[in-house]
Short mmCIF file of C-alpha atoms and ligand atoms in Angstrom, two decimals:
data_model
loop_
_atom_site.label_atom_id
_atom_site.label_comp_id
_atom_site.label_asym_id
_atom_site.label_seq_id
_atom_site.Cartn_x
_atom_site.Cartn_y
_atom_site.Cartn_z
CA MET A 14 50.44 -25.84 -63.05
CA THR A 15 53.43 -23.96 -61.76
CA ALA A 16 53.68 -22.00 -58.59
CA GLN A 17 54.37 -18.84 -60.78
CA THR A 18 50.71 -19.25 -62.27
CA LEU A 19 49.20 -19.12 -58.70
CA ILE A 20 51.48 -16.17 -57.76
CA ASP A 21 50.37 -14.27 -60.98
CA THR A 22 46.75 -14.96 -60.49
CA ALA A 23 46.74 -13.89 -56.88
CA ARG A 24 48.68 -10.67 -57.60
CA THR A 25 46.25 -9.88 -60.60
CA LEU A 26 43.23 -10.18 -58.29
CA VAL A 27 44.57 -7.34 -56.08
CA ALA A 28 46.43 -5.30 -58.62
CA GLY A 29 45.91 -1.57 -58.90
CA ASP A 30 42.66 -0.35 -57.49
CA LYS A 31 40.30 -3.07 -58.25
CA GLY A 32 38.66 -5.61 -55.96
CA LEU A 33 36.67 -8.76 -55.75
CA LEU A 34 32.85 -9.17 -56.14
CA ALA A 35 31.34 -11.91 -53.92
CA MET A 36 28.28 -13.28 -55.73
CA ASP A 37 28.53 -16.78 -54.27
CA GLU A 38 25.48 -16.79 -51.97
CA SER A 39 24.11 -20.28 -51.60
CA ASN A 40 20.57 -20.78 -52.66
CA ALA A 41 19.39 -20.46 -49.04
CA THR A 42 21.08 -17.24 -48.52
CA CYS A 43 20.08 -15.75 -51.85
CA ASN A 44 16.40 -16.76 -51.35
CA LYS A 45 16.54 -15.18 -47.90
CA ARG A 46 17.47 -11.88 -49.45
CA PHE A 47 14.97 -12.20 -52.28
CA ALA A 48 12.14 -13.06 -49.81
CA THR A 49 12.60 -9.83 -47.87
CA LEU A 50 11.90 -7.90 -51.21
CA GLY A 51 9.10 -10.30 -52.39
CA ILE A 52 11.23 -11.60 -55.28
CA PRO A 53 10.33 -15.29 -56.25
CA GLN A 54 12.84 -17.74 -54.67
CA THR A 55 13.41 -19.69 -57.87
CA GLU A 56 16.43 -20.79 -60.06
CA ALA A 57 15.21 -18.52 -62.80
CA ALA A 58 15.11 -15.48 -60.62
CA ARG A 59 18.53 -16.23 -59.16
CA ARG A 60 19.80 -16.60 -62.75
CA ASP A 61 18.11 -13.24 -63.68
CA TRP A 62 19.83 -11.56 -60.70
CA ARG A 63 23.28 -13.04 -61.50
CA GLU A 64 22.89 -11.94 -65.25
CA LEU A 65 22.03 -8.46 -64.11
CA ILE A 66 25.31 -8.39 -62.14
CA VAL A 67 27.54 -10.10 -64.78
CA THR A 68 26.41 -7.85 -67.56
CA ALA A 69 26.42 -4.51 -65.68
CA PRO A 70 27.95 -1.89 -67.93
CA GLY A 71 31.40 -1.00 -66.69
CA LEU A 72 31.82 -3.57 -63.97
CA GLY A 73 35.19 -4.85 -65.19
CA ASP A 74 36.76 -1.40 -64.69
CA SER A 75 36.61 -1.77 -60.79
CA ILE A 76 36.24 -5.58 -60.37
CA SER A 77 39.18 -7.98 -60.97
CA GLY A 78 37.47 -11.31 -59.92
CA ALA A 79 33.94 -12.58 -59.19
CA ILE A 80 33.12 -15.50 -56.85
CA LEU A 81 30.39 -17.70 -58.19
CA PHE A 82 28.22 -20.48 -56.54
CA ASP A 83 27.95 -23.94 -57.90
CA GLU A 84 24.53 -23.23 -59.41
CA THR A 85 25.74 -19.94 -60.99
CA ILE A 86 28.84 -21.29 -62.63
CA ARG A 87 26.60 -23.79 -64.43
CA GLN A 88 24.14 -21.06 -65.69
CA LYS A 89 24.30 -18.96 -68.84
CA THR A 90 23.28 -15.43 -69.92
CA ASN A 91 20.22 -14.93 -71.94
CA ALA A 92 22.67 -14.92 -74.97
CA GLY A 93 23.70 -18.39 -74.19
CA LYS A 94 27.20 -17.64 -72.72
CA PRO A 95 28.17 -19.41 -69.55
CA PHE A 96 28.56 -16.84 -66.71
CA ALA A 97 32.35 -17.69 -66.32
CA LYS A 98 32.88 -16.95 -70.01
CA ALA A 99 30.88 -13.73 -69.87
CA LEU A 100 32.94 -12.46 -66.82
CA GLU A 101 36.28 -13.50 -68.74
CA GLY A 102 34.99 -11.38 -71.74
CA VAL A 103 34.91 -8.25 -69.56
CA GLY A 104 38.33 -8.87 -67.99
CA ILE A 105 36.98 -10.38 -64.76
CA ILE A 106 38.46 -13.66 -63.49
CA PRO A 107 35.92 -16.13 -62.50
CA GLY A 108 36.08 -17.84 -59.11
CA ILE A 109 33.93 -20.34 -57.13
CA LYS A 110 32.93 -21.02 -53.53
CA VAL A 111 33.72 -24.59 -52.80
CA ASP A 112 32.78 -25.03 -49.10
CA THR A 113 29.45 -26.77 -48.57
CA GLY A 114 28.39 -24.53 -45.68
CA ALA A 115 29.03 -24.02 -41.80
CA LYS A 116 27.49 -27.02 -39.87
CA PRO A 117 26.97 -27.33 -36.18
CA LEU A 118 30.17 -28.44 -34.40
CA ALA A 119 29.65 -31.52 -32.38
CA GLY A 120 29.81 -30.92 -28.59
CA HIS A 121 30.14 -27.10 -29.00
CA PRO A 122 26.79 -25.48 -28.85
CA GLY A 123 26.48 -22.22 -30.92
CA GLU A 124 29.67 -22.94 -33.04
CA THR A 125 30.16 -24.41 -36.41
CA VAL A 126 32.73 -26.10 -38.59
CA THR A 127 32.72 -25.56 -42.34
CA GLU A 128 32.38 -28.58 -44.42
CA GLY A 129 33.21 -29.63 -47.96
CA LEU A 130 36.63 -31.31 -47.93
CA ASP A 131 35.21 -34.81 -49.05
CA GLY A 132 35.46 -35.09 -52.82
CA LEU A 133 36.90 -31.56 -52.98
CA ARG A 134 39.93 -32.73 -55.18
CA GLU A 135 37.34 -33.86 -57.87
CA ARG A 136 35.26 -30.81 -57.59
CA LEU A 137 38.12 -28.40 -58.07
CA ALA A 138 39.22 -30.33 -61.23
CA GLU A 139 35.61 -29.86 -62.56
CA TYR A 140 35.45 -26.11 -61.58
CA ALA A 141 38.94 -25.52 -63.23
CA GLY A 142 37.58 -27.09 -66.37
CA MET A 143 34.59 -24.69 -66.32
CA GLY A 144 37.10 -21.70 -66.17
CA ALA A 145 37.46 -21.01 -62.42
CA ARG A 146 40.97 -19.79 -61.50
CA PHE A 147 40.48 -19.16 -57.79
CA ALA A 148 38.31 -20.55 -55.06
CA LYS A 149 36.85 -19.41 -51.70
CA TRP A 150 36.03 -21.23 -48.46
CA ARG A 151 34.50 -19.42 -45.41
CA GLY A 152 35.14 -20.55 -41.74
CA VAL A 153 32.78 -18.81 -39.27
CA ILE A 154 33.74 -17.82 -35.81
CA ALA A 155 31.03 -16.42 -33.28
CA ILE A 156 31.90 -14.21 -30.29
CA GLY A 157 29.82 -14.83 -27.24
CA ASP A 158 29.75 -16.01 -23.68
CA GLY A 159 32.73 -18.40 -23.58
CA LEU A 160 32.98 -18.32 -27.38
CA PRO A 161 34.94 -18.96 -29.49
CA THR A 162 36.27 -22.15 -27.92
CA ARG A 163 39.77 -23.32 -28.89
CA ALA A 164 38.24 -26.28 -30.65
CA CYS A 165 36.21 -24.25 -33.10
CA VAL A 166 39.09 -21.98 -33.94
CA ARG A 167 41.25 -24.97 -34.56
CA VAL A 168 38.97 -27.14 -36.64
CA ASN A 169 38.14 -24.15 -38.85
CA ALA A 170 41.85 -23.14 -39.28
CA HIS A 171 42.60 -26.82 -40.14
CA ALA A 172 39.87 -27.09 -42.68
CA LEU A 173 40.82 -23.77 -44.37
CA ALA A 174 44.41 -24.96 -44.62
CA ARG A 175 43.44 -28.38 -46.10
CA TYR A 176 41.21 -26.58 -48.57
CA ALA A 177 43.88 -24.09 -49.65
CA ALA A 178 46.50 -26.79 -50.04
CA LEU A 179 44.03 -28.76 -52.37
CA CYS A 180 43.22 -25.55 -54.39
CA GLN A 181 46.96 -25.00 -55.01
CA GLU A 182 47.42 -28.49 -56.12
CA ALA A 183 44.53 -27.95 -58.58
CA GLY A 184 46.11 -24.61 -59.78
CA LEU A 185 43.37 -22.57 -58.30
CA VAL A 186 44.34 -19.52 -55.93
CA PRO A 187 42.67 -20.18 -52.56
CA ILE A 188 40.95 -17.35 -50.80
CA VAL A 189 41.20 -17.97 -47.24
CA GLU A 190 38.11 -16.47 -45.43
CA PRO A 191 38.06 -16.81 -41.64
CA GLU A 192 35.09 -14.62 -40.57
CA VAL A 193 34.67 -13.47 -36.99
CA LEU A 194 31.11 -12.48 -36.88
CA MET A 195 29.81 -8.99 -35.91
CA ASP A 196 26.70 -10.39 -34.18
CA GLY A 197 26.44 -9.56 -30.53
CA GLY A 198 27.24 -6.85 -28.09
CA HIS A 199 30.99 -7.46 -27.79
CA SER A 200 33.57 -4.45 -27.89
CA LEU A 201 35.95 -3.55 -30.57
CA ALA A 202 38.81 -4.75 -28.26
CA ARG A 203 37.19 -8.14 -27.90
CA CYS A 204 36.80 -8.52 -31.61
CA ALA A 205 40.56 -7.47 -32.04
CA GLU A 206 41.61 -10.08 -29.56
CA VAL A 207 39.45 -12.93 -31.15
CA THR A 208 40.51 -11.91 -34.82
CA GLU A 209 44.15 -11.89 -33.76
CA GLU A 210 43.93 -15.36 -32.32
CA VAL A 211 41.97 -16.71 -35.38
CA LEU A 212 44.41 -15.32 -37.92
CA HIS A 213 47.40 -16.51 -35.93
CA LYS A 214 45.99 -20.07 -35.88
CA THR A 215 45.02 -19.97 -39.54
CA PHE A 216 48.40 -18.92 -40.66
CA ALA A 217 50.06 -21.62 -38.41
CA GLU A 218 47.95 -24.31 -40.11
CA LEU A 219 48.55 -22.76 -43.53
CA ARG A 220 52.28 -23.19 -42.83
CA ALA A 221 51.89 -26.59 -41.38
CA GLN A 222 50.19 -27.78 -44.51
CA GLY A 223 52.75 -26.31 -46.88
CA VAL A 224 50.42 -23.65 -48.54
CA LEU A 225 52.30 -21.24 -50.76
CA LEU A 226 51.65 -17.89 -49.11
CA GLU A 227 52.53 -15.86 -52.29
CA GLY A 228 49.81 -17.84 -54.24
CA MET A 229 46.82 -17.18 -51.82
CA LEU A 230 44.81 -14.30 -50.70
CA LEU A 231 43.17 -13.59 -47.23
CA LYS A 232 39.45 -12.42 -46.85
CA PRO A 233 39.10 -11.51 -43.23
CA ASN A 234 36.51 -9.45 -41.27
CA MET A 235 37.31 -5.89 -40.30
CA VAL A 236 37.89 -5.51 -36.62
CA LEU A 237 34.55 -4.18 -35.46
CA PRO A 238 32.46 -3.75 -32.25
CA GLY A 239 29.44 -6.13 -32.20
CA GLN A 240 26.22 -4.85 -33.97
CA LYS A 241 24.64 -4.62 -30.61
CA ALA A 242 27.41 -2.95 -28.61
CA ALA A 243 26.64 0.17 -26.91
CA VAL A 244 29.73 2.00 -28.24
CA GLN A 245 30.11 2.07 -31.94
CA ASP A 246 33.66 3.15 -32.53
CA SER A 247 34.73 5.70 -35.16
CA VAL A 248 35.87 4.91 -38.69
CA GLU A 249 39.36 6.01 -37.49
CA ALA A 250 39.39 3.58 -34.51
CA VAL A 251 38.15 0.56 -36.67
CA ALA A 252 40.79 1.27 -39.27
CA GLU A 253 43.59 1.42 -36.70
CA ALA A 254 42.39 -1.73 -34.95
CA THR A 255 42.07 -3.64 -38.15
CA VAL A 256 45.47 -2.69 -39.61
CA ASN A 257 47.15 -3.28 -36.32
CA CYS A 258 45.62 -6.84 -36.10
CA LEU A 259 46.56 -7.70 -39.72
CA LEU A 260 50.23 -6.36 -39.05
CA ARG A 261 50.54 -8.63 -36.20
CA THR A 262 49.33 -11.90 -37.94
CA VAL A 263 49.49 -11.71 -41.83
CA PRO A 264 52.86 -12.62 -43.35
CA ALA A 265 54.25 -10.00 -45.73
CA ALA A 266 54.60 -12.79 -48.40
CA VAL A 267 50.75 -12.86 -48.83
CA PRO A 268 49.95 -10.52 -51.94
CA GLY A 269 46.58 -9.28 -50.68
CA VAL A 270 43.98 -8.84 -48.07
CA ALA A 271 40.41 -8.42 -49.34
CA PHE A 272 37.80 -7.77 -46.80
CA LEU A 273 34.42 -9.29 -46.41
CA SER A 274 31.69 -6.64 -45.41
CA GLY A 275 29.97 -8.84 -42.94
CA GLY A 276 26.71 -6.94 -42.54
CA GLN A 277 28.08 -3.33 -42.41
CA SER A 278 26.33 -0.82 -44.48
CA ALA A 279 27.74 -0.15 -47.97
CA GLN A 280 28.77 3.28 -46.92
CA LEU A 281 30.66 2.34 -43.66
CA ALA A 282 32.44 -0.50 -45.37
CA SER A 283 33.84 1.76 -48.06
CA ALA A 284 34.63 4.62 -45.53
CA ARG A 285 36.58 2.14 -43.31
CA LEU A 286 38.51 0.61 -46.22
CA ASN A 287 39.31 4.16 -47.39
CA GLU A 288 40.50 5.24 -44.00
CA MET A 289 42.90 2.31 -43.84
CA ASN A 290 44.27 3.06 -47.19
CA ILE A 291 44.70 6.79 -46.45
CA ARG A 292 46.40 6.31 -43.05
CA PHE A 293 48.31 3.14 -43.19
CA LYS A 294 49.35 2.39 -46.84
CA SER A 295 53.06 2.88 -46.17
CA ARG A 296 53.01 0.42 -43.32
CA MET A 297 51.21 -2.36 -45.11
CA PRO A 298 53.10 -4.91 -47.06
CA TRP A 299 50.07 -6.34 -48.87
CA ALA A 300 47.41 -4.77 -51.05
CA LEU A 301 44.29 -3.86 -48.99
CA ALA A 302 41.20 -4.54 -51.05
CA PHE A 303 37.62 -5.64 -50.99
CA SER A 304 35.70 -8.79 -51.66
CA PHE A 305 32.14 -7.55 -50.55
CA SER A 306 28.84 -9.11 -51.19
CA ARG A 307 26.17 -7.36 -49.21
CA ALA A 308 27.95 -3.91 -49.10
CA VAL A 309 28.14 -4.01 -52.97
CA GLN A 310 24.88 -5.95 -53.93
CA GLN A 311 22.27 -4.73 -51.50
CA PRO A 312 21.62 -1.31 -52.86
CA ALA A 313 21.31 -2.88 -56.41
CA LEU A 314 18.99 -5.65 -55.11
CA ASP A 315 16.81 -3.13 -53.33
CA ALA A 316 16.47 -1.13 -56.73
CA TRP A 317 15.84 -4.42 -58.88
CA LYS A 318 13.10 -5.92 -56.69
CA GLY A 319 12.80 -8.66 -59.27
CA ASP A 320 11.41 -6.39 -61.96
CA ALA A 321 12.89 -6.31 -65.54
CA ALA A 322 12.13 -2.74 -65.89
CA ASN A 323 14.57 -1.94 -63.03
CA VAL A 324 17.53 -3.80 -64.51
CA SER A 325 19.34 -0.68 -65.80
CA VAL A 326 18.95 1.33 -62.57
CA ALA A 327 19.98 -1.62 -60.46
CA GLN A 328 23.16 -2.06 -62.61
CA GLN A 329 23.98 1.53 -62.03
CA ALA A 330 23.44 1.11 -58.21
CA LEU A 331 25.90 -1.88 -58.40
CA VAL A 332 28.71 -0.21 -60.31
CA LEU A 333 28.30 2.99 -58.14
CA ARG A 334 29.33 0.71 -55.24
CA THR A 335 32.05 -1.13 -56.92
CA ARG A 336 33.53 2.24 -58.05
CA ALA A 337 33.14 3.63 -54.52
CA ASN A 338 35.29 0.70 -53.17
CA GLN A 339 37.75 1.27 -55.96
CA ALA A 340 38.11 4.77 -54.81
CA ALA A 341 38.50 3.50 -51.33
CA ARG A 342 41.46 1.45 -52.41
CA ARG A 343 43.25 4.55 -53.43
CA GLY A 344 42.05 6.55 -50.25
CA ASP A 345 39.95 8.69 -52.57
CA TYR A 346 36.49 7.74 -51.39
CA LYS A 347 33.87 10.38 -50.68
CA GLU A 348 30.11 9.48 -50.48
CA ALA A 349 28.09 11.34 -52.95
C1 5MM B 164 30.75 -13.38 -45.29
O1 5MM B 164 30.14 -13.55 -46.58
C2 5MM B 164 31.06 -13.37 -47.72
C3 5MM B 164 31.23 -12.07 -47.84
O2 5MM B 164 29.91 -11.46 -48.00
P1 5MM B 164 29.51 -10.07 -47.17
O3 5MM B 164 30.45 -9.04 -47.85
O4 5MM B 164 28.00 -9.69 -47.46
O5 5MM B 164 29.94 -10.37 -45.73
C4 5MM B 164 30.35 -14.00 -48.75
O6 5MM B 164 31.24 -14.45 -49.89
C5 5MM B 164 29.67 -15.34 -48.40
O7 5MM B 164 30.57 -16.36 -48.11
C6 5MM B 164 28.55 -15.70 -49.39
O8 5MM B 164 27.58 -14.66 -49.38
C7 5MM B 164 28.15 -17.09 -49.19
O9 5MM B 164 27.31 -17.10 -48.13
P2 5MM B 164 26.56 -18.50 -47.81
O10 5MM B 164 26.32 -18.43 -46.27
O11 5MM B 164 25.24 -18.53 -48.55
O12 5MM B 164 27.44 -19.68 -48.08
#
């Protein structure tokens, strides 16, 4: 596998106005979302949901790549096609989440370190054999009283860089996802300060471990006030704080930044991405794209409710959101 292959895949994932679809919820997360709607929390229901997504008419017009979970990459459509093959068939590059979850960080109450490095080389080889061309790993950073600690930022940055180096060795483009959570009552300024520090440390580790910046993508949080903050800043303020933070920390060699949505509403996530692409496009050296899960899937899941009779309407709700975010990449988004 050559460096050029990694570079080509990374560029393709953020080319034009398409974005990524995160459908890599672990069983626990997927079941939690199903439970709120009374959908059975079974492997069969999770497969049905992922089939609805993968076979949504027109999905490939706005989505360049989809991130799968271990269970999902092993599942097939009703027609017997592995999901990775079904995605490829509509021009969507299959990817895979390879971390095994955020676990409590010893000696640091309220903080986590993401695990999954043991045996990763072998797992990456298996996933590449199943058709995955990129991978994803999420480190989680909480803001709170005295949080995050330096230890938490450091171990998560280190693990992200070790994962990224292993991915590139296996020929898979790493999507590096350091997420600063929006839980809590902190201000926009505090989120900006923490996100800047986290991205700075992450890129220092990526450099230390020899990761090819041209052959990776960054999946960060937007810079947002905490969900419980008294002041909820405007779309314009969020866009400006986010772009300023990225300009200070993300090297121009990285081909693209694809945001997570993190619990924002579908509409706000699109509006904020749109504003960044309208006002700051000429200042940004990387493509500014999306890699949303909830902000794309939730309206569709609400419409589906686990009922086969709702599949078509749910698929339309899904593609409505992927197209909205496609428009936001061009700075053309308007909520209907
Ligand atoms: C932050 O989560 C990622 C983006 O999703 P949102 O747009 O909803 O924030 C997402 O890819 C996440 O990593 C997966 O949903 C997997 O989560 P778990 O916690 O189940 O591994």
